[in-house]
Structures are given as C-alpha cells and as structure tokens.
Short mmCIF file of C-alpha atoms and ligand atoms in Angstrom, two decimals:
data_model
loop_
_atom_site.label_atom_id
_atom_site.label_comp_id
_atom_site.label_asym_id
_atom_site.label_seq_id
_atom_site.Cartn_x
_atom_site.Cartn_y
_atom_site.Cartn_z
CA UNK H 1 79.74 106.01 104.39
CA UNK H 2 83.11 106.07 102.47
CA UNK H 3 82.99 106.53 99.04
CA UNK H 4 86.63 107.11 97.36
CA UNK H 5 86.35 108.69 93.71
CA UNK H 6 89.63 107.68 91.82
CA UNK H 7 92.02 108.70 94.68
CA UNK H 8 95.13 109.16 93.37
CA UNK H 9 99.20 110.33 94.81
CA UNK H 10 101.83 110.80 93.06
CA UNK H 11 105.27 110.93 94.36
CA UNK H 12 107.50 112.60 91.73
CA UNK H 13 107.28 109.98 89.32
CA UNK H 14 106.08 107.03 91.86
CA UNK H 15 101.98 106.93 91.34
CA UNK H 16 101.30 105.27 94.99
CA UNK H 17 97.88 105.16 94.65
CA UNK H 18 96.43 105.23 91.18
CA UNK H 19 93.11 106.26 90.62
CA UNK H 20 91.37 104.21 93.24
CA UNK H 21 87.58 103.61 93.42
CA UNK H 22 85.41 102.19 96.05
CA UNK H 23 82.42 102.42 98.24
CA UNK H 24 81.66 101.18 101.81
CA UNK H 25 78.62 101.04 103.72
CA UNK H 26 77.86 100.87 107.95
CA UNK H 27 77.75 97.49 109.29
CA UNK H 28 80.75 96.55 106.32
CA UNK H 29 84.18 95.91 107.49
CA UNK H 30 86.49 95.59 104.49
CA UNK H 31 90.14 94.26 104.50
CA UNK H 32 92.02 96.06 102.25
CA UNK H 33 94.50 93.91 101.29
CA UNK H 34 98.11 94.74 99.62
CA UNK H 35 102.37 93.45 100.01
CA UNK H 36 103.83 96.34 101.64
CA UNK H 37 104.60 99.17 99.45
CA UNK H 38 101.00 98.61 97.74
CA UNK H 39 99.47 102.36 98.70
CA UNK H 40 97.12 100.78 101.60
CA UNK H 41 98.72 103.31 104.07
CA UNK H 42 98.59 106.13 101.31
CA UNK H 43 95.23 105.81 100.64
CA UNK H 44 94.14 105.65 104.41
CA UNK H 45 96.11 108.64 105.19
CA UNK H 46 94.12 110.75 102.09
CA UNK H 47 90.71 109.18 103.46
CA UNK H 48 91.22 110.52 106.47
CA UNK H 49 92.45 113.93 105.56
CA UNK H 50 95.62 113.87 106.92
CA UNK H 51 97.61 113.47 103.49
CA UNK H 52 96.18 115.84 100.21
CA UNK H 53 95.27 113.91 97.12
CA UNK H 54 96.96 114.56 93.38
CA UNK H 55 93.54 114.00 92.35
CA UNK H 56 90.41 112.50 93.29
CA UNK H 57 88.08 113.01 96.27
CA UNK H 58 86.61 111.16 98.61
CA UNK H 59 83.55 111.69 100.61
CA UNK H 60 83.42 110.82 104.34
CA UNK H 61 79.60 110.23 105.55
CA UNK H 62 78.45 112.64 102.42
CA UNK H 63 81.58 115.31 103.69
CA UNK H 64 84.20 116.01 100.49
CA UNK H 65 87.73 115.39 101.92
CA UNK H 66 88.01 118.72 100.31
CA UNK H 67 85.00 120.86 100.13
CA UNK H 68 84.30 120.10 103.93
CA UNK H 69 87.35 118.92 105.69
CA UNK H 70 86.40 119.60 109.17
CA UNK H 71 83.12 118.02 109.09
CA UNK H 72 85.10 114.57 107.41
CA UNK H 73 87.62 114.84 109.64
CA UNK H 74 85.30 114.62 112.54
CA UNK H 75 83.52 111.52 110.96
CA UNK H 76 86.62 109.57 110.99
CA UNK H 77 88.19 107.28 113.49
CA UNK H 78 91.66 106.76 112.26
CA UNK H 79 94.21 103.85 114.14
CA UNK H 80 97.58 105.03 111.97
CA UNK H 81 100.17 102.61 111.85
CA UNK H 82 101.86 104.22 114.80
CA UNK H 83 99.53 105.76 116.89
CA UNK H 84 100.22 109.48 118.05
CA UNK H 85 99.77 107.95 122.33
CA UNK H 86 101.38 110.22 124.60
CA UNK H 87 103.14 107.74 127.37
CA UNK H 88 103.63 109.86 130.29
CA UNK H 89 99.21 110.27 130.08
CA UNK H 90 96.77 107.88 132.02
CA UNK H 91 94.36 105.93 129.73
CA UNK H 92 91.16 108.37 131.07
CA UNK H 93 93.00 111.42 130.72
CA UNK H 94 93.99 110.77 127.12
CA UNK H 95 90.85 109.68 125.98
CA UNK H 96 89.33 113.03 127.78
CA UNK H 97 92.18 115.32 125.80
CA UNK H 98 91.56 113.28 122.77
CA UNK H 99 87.41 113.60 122.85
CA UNK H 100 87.98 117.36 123.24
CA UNK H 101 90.02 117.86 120.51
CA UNK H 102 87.36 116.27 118.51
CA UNK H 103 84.91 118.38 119.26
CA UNK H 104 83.15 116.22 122.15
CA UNK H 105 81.37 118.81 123.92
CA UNK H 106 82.51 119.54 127.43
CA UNK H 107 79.60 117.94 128.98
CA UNK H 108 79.62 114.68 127.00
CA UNK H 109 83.43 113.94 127.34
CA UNK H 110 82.97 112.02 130.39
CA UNK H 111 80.72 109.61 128.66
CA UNK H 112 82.30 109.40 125.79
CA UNK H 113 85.44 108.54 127.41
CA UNK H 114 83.61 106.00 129.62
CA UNK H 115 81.91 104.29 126.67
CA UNK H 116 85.35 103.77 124.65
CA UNK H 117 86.92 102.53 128.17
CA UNK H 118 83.99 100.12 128.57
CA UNK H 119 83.95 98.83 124.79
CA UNK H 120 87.64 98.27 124.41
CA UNK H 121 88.23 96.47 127.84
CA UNK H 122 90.00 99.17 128.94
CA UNK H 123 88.36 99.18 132.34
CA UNK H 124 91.17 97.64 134.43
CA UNK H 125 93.83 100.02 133.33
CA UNK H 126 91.84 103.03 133.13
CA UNK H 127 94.39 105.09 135.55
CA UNK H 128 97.72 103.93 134.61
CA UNK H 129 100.02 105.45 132.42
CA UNK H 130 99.75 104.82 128.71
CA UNK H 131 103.84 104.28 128.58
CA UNK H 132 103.46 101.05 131.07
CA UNK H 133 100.90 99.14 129.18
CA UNK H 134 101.42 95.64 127.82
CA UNK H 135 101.56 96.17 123.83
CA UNK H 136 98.39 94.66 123.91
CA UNK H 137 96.57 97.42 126.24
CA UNK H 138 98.13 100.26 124.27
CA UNK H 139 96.97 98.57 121.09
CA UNK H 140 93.13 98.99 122.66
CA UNK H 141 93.79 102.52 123.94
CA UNK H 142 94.85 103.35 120.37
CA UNK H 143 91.42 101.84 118.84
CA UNK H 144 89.60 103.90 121.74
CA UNK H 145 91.09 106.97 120.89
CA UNK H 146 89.91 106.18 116.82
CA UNK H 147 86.40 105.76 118.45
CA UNK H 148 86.21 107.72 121.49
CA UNK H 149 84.00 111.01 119.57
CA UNK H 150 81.42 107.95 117.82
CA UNK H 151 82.66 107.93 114.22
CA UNK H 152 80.32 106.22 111.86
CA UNK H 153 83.75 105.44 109.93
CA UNK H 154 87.21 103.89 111.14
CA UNK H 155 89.91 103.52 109.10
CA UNK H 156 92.45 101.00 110.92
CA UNK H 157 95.86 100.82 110.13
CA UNK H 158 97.25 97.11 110.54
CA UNK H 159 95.91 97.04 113.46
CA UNK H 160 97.08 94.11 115.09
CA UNK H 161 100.45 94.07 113.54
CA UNK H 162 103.05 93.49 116.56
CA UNK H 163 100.87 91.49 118.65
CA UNK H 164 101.07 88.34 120.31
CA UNK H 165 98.74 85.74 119.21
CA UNK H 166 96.29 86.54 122.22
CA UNK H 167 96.41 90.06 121.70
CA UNK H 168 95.67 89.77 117.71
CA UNK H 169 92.53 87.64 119.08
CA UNK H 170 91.43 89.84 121.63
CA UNK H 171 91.35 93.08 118.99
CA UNK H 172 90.07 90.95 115.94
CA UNK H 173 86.94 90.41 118.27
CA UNK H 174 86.75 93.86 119.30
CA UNK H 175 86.87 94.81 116.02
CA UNK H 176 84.36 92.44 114.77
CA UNK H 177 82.29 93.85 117.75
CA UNK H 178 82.64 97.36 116.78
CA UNK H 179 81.06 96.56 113.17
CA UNK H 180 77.93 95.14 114.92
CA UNK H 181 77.17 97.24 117.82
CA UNK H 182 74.42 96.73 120.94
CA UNK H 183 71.95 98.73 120.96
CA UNK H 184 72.50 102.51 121.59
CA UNK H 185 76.05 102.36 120.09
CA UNK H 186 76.78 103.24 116.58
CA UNK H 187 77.05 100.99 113.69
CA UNK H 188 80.22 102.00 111.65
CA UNK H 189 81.95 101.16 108.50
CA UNK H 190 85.49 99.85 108.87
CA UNK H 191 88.18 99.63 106.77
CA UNK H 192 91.30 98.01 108.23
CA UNK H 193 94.80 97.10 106.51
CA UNK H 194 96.51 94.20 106.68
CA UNK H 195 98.26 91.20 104.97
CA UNK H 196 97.67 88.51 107.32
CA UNK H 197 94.62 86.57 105.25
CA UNK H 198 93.42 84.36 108.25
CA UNK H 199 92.70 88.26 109.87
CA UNK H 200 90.75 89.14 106.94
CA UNK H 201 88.57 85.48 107.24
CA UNK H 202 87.81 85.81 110.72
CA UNK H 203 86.60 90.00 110.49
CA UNK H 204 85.64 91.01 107.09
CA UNK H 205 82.94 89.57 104.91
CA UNK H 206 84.44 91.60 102.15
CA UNK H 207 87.79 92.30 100.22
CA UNK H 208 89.56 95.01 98.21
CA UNK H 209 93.15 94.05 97.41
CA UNK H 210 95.19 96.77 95.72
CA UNK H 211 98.79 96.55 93.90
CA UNK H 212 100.83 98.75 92.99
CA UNK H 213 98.62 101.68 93.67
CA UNK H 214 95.59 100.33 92.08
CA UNK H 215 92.83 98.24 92.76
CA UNK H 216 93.00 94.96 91.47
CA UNK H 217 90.00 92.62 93.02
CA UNK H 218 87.30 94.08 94.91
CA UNK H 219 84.44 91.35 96.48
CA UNK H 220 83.16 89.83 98.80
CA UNK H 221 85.10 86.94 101.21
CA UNK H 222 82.67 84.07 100.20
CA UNK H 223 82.56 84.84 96.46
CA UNK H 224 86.53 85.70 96.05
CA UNK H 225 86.65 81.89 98.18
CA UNK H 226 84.56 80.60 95.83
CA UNK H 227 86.32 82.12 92.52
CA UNK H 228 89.94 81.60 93.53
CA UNK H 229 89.94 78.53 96.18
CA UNK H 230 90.87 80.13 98.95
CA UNK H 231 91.94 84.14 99.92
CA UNK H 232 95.90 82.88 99.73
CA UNK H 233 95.34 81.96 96.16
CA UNK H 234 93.60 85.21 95.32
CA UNK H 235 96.17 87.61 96.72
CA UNK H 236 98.96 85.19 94.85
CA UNK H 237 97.26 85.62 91.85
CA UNK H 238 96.94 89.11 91.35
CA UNK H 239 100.14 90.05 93.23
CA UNK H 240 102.97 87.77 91.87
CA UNK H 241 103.75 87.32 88.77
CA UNK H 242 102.65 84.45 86.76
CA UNK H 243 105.75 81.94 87.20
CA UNK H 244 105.28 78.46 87.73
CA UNK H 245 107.02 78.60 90.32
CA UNK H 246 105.30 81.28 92.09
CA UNK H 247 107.82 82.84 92.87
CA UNK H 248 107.07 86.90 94.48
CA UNK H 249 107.99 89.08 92.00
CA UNK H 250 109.24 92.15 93.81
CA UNK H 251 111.06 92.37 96.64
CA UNK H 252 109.00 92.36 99.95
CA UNK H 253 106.30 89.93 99.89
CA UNK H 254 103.00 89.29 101.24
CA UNK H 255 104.83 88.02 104.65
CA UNK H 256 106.30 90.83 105.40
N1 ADP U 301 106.16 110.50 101.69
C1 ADP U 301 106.47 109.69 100.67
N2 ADP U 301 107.35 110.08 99.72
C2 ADP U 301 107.66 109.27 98.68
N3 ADP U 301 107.16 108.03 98.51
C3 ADP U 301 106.30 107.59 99.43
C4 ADP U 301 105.90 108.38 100.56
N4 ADP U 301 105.03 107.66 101.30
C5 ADP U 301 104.87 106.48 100.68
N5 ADP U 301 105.64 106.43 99.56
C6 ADP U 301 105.70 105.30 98.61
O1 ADP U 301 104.38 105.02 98.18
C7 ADP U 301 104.20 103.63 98.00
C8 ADP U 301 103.02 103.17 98.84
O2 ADP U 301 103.37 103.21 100.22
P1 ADP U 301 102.35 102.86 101.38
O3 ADP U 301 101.06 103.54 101.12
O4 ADP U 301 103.02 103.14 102.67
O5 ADP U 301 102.15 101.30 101.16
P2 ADP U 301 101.57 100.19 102.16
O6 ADP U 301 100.92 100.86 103.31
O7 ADP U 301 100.62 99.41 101.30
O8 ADP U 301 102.73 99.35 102.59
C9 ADP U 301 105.52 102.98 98.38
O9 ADP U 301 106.26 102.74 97.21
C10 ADP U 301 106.18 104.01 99.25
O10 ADP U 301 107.57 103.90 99.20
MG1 MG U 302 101.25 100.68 105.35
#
C-alpha cells in the first residue's frame, strides 16, 4: 500500500532523508521510530505529497507521488504534526468541508462524515466548535479528518504527542482499531511517528527506526525484542554512539 523507493531531501547541504526504502502492507501499522531531527516528519510530508522529493518516488496504493499525484493524494490520510483544524468550525461541519475537498461525492458526505464521527468517539461533541475542545477531542477530530474520505493509507504524525495519559490511551486504541476494522470498514496501512517506545509496543507489530536521514533497523516488534532485549535497547543502539557510558551523542535525545 506504501512502497517508498529511496526517498531522498536535501536541504542545501543537510541530506534529511537519505535514500530511504520501505514497503507497507493493509492491516500493518508501523512505528517509525527516530530522536527528533531524524527525517520522520520529512519523509511523511514527501509520502503524502505535500513536500517534493530530491529524488526517489514513492507509490501510494500503486499511485507514483509523481506520475499521479491526485490519485495518491486522495489515498492518503495524513494527521501532520499540527493539524490544519479551523476553531471557529463545529466538528460535523468540518468533517463535511473536509470530505468535499477530498473528493467525497456530494451524496456520500453525510455518511462519510457520520462514519468518522462514530469511529473516533466523536459523537458527543459532534456540534460544538472545534476551538472549545479538550486537547484530547481535537486530537480525534484531527484523526477523523485523516480518515473521513476512507484512505486505505494514514500517515500519522506523533499523534499523541501533547496528551494526557488518558488521552494517549484513548487514541492508541483507536488507532489500533483503525488497523483492524469491523466489517464494512476499510482495512488500512498505518504509519505513525513517534519516540515514545511503550506507544510503539502497545500499536505496532512492526518497526522502522531511521537516523540521520536513513534507515537504520527495519523489523518486526517481536524479532527486534528478541535481537536487542527490549525496543529501548534497540533505538540506543543504533542512535547513540557507542560510549560506555551511553551517553546521547547529539544534542536532543530520544526524550525529547
Ligand atoms: N524546510 C526545511 N529547511 C531546512 N531544513 C529542514 C527543513 N525541514 C526540516 N529540516 C531539517 O531536516 C532534518 C529532519 O527534520 P524532520 O523531518 O522534521 O525530523 P523529525 O520529524 O524526525 O524530527 C532536521 O535536521 C531539520 O532541521
Ligand atoms: Mg517530526
């Protein structure tokens, strides 16, 4: 469903994502794991479209990034690290604007919009204004709008960074949900940033960690445990240098 063919920006001279390589399928939800700085954000942005590549492709349920942008644009559901909400809108009438734009047709938009409310608990605040939700609530309304048109992929930005502890439970099991859908719904492939590891145990059976723009370790949650001892161990490993102390090597850490 996403298959990224040695992705690459440059930045002047600052490669932020280096020739990056990877494939996902439905049903897979994949942390992609990096300290900040890494090229997780980079590499979302070019999957989705939004940001040109240097060089590479990608292809978005069998759509080039390039060849046929509209048709992988409309495949994606994209939560950026700040979503685009408009605060002054009610929950139903953003999802509505946002189904139209992509491309819901007229007649479906109701639906669609009811099925994102309904699958992101979004029922009890479906008329209020976006601008007076908890944190929490606006965090859901952003993961409807990535899902609101049916994507078979969503790319998810950190998307529980800024949460409270309840929240971060409340969309990790969404999230988990959306990967393994009732009947009716569609199954989709996920890919979702982050750098807390306990978020990447409880949601994705499989990893990809890059550094400094390139992949480093790409496998599965139970083999990388397995390998390495535990996830923590892992991302030490192949982010830090090799003190004994263990020391982070560049500024900016994996806890921040
Ligand atoms: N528009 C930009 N111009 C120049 N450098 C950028 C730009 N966007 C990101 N970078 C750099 O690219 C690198 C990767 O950033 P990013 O993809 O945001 O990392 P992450 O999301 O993993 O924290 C960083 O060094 C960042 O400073
Ligand atoms: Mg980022």
């Amino acid at each position: 469903m996403i298959e990224a063919r040695e992705l690459t920006k440059r930045y002047g001279d600052l490669t932020a994502v280096d020739s990056v390589s990877f494939e996902i399928q439905r049903g897979e939800v994949v942390g992609f794991l990096g300290v900040n700085g890494a090229g997780k954000t980079t590499t979302m942005r070019m999957l989705t479209g939004f940001l040109p590549a240097t060089d590479g492709t990608a292809l978005i349920a069998g759509h080039d990034i390039f060849g046929e942008p509209l048709a992988a644009r409309r495949a994606v559901g994209y939560l950026p690290e700040a979503p685009p909400l408009y605060p002054e809108m009610d929950v139903e009438g953003y999802l509505a604007y946002v189904a139209a734009l992509k491309d819901v047709p007229r007649g479906a938009r109701r639906e669609a919009v009811e099925r994102a409310v309904t699958r992101c608990g979004l029922s009890e605040v479906r008329r209020r204004v976006i601008g007076n939700l908890s944190k929490g609530f606006r965090q859901r309304v952003g993961l409807a709008q990535a899902i609101v048109h049916e994507p078979p992929v969503l790319i998810l930005d950190e998307p529980t960074v800024g949460l409270d502890p309840t929240q971060i439970r409340e969309i990790r099991s969404l999230i988990a949900e959306l990967a393994s859908p009732r009947e009716g719904e569609t199954q989709q492939a996920v890919i979702l940033s982050t750098h807390i590891l306990p978020e990447v145990e409880a949601i994705c059976r499989r990893v990809i960690l890059i550094h400094e723009g390139r992949k480093v370790v790409d496998g599965s949650v139970e083999a990388l445990t397995s390998e390495y001892g535990t996830l923590d161990q892992m991302f030490a490993r192949h982010t830090y240098a090799a003190e004994p102390t263990g020391a982070p090597a560049r500024e900016g850490g994996a806890q921040t």
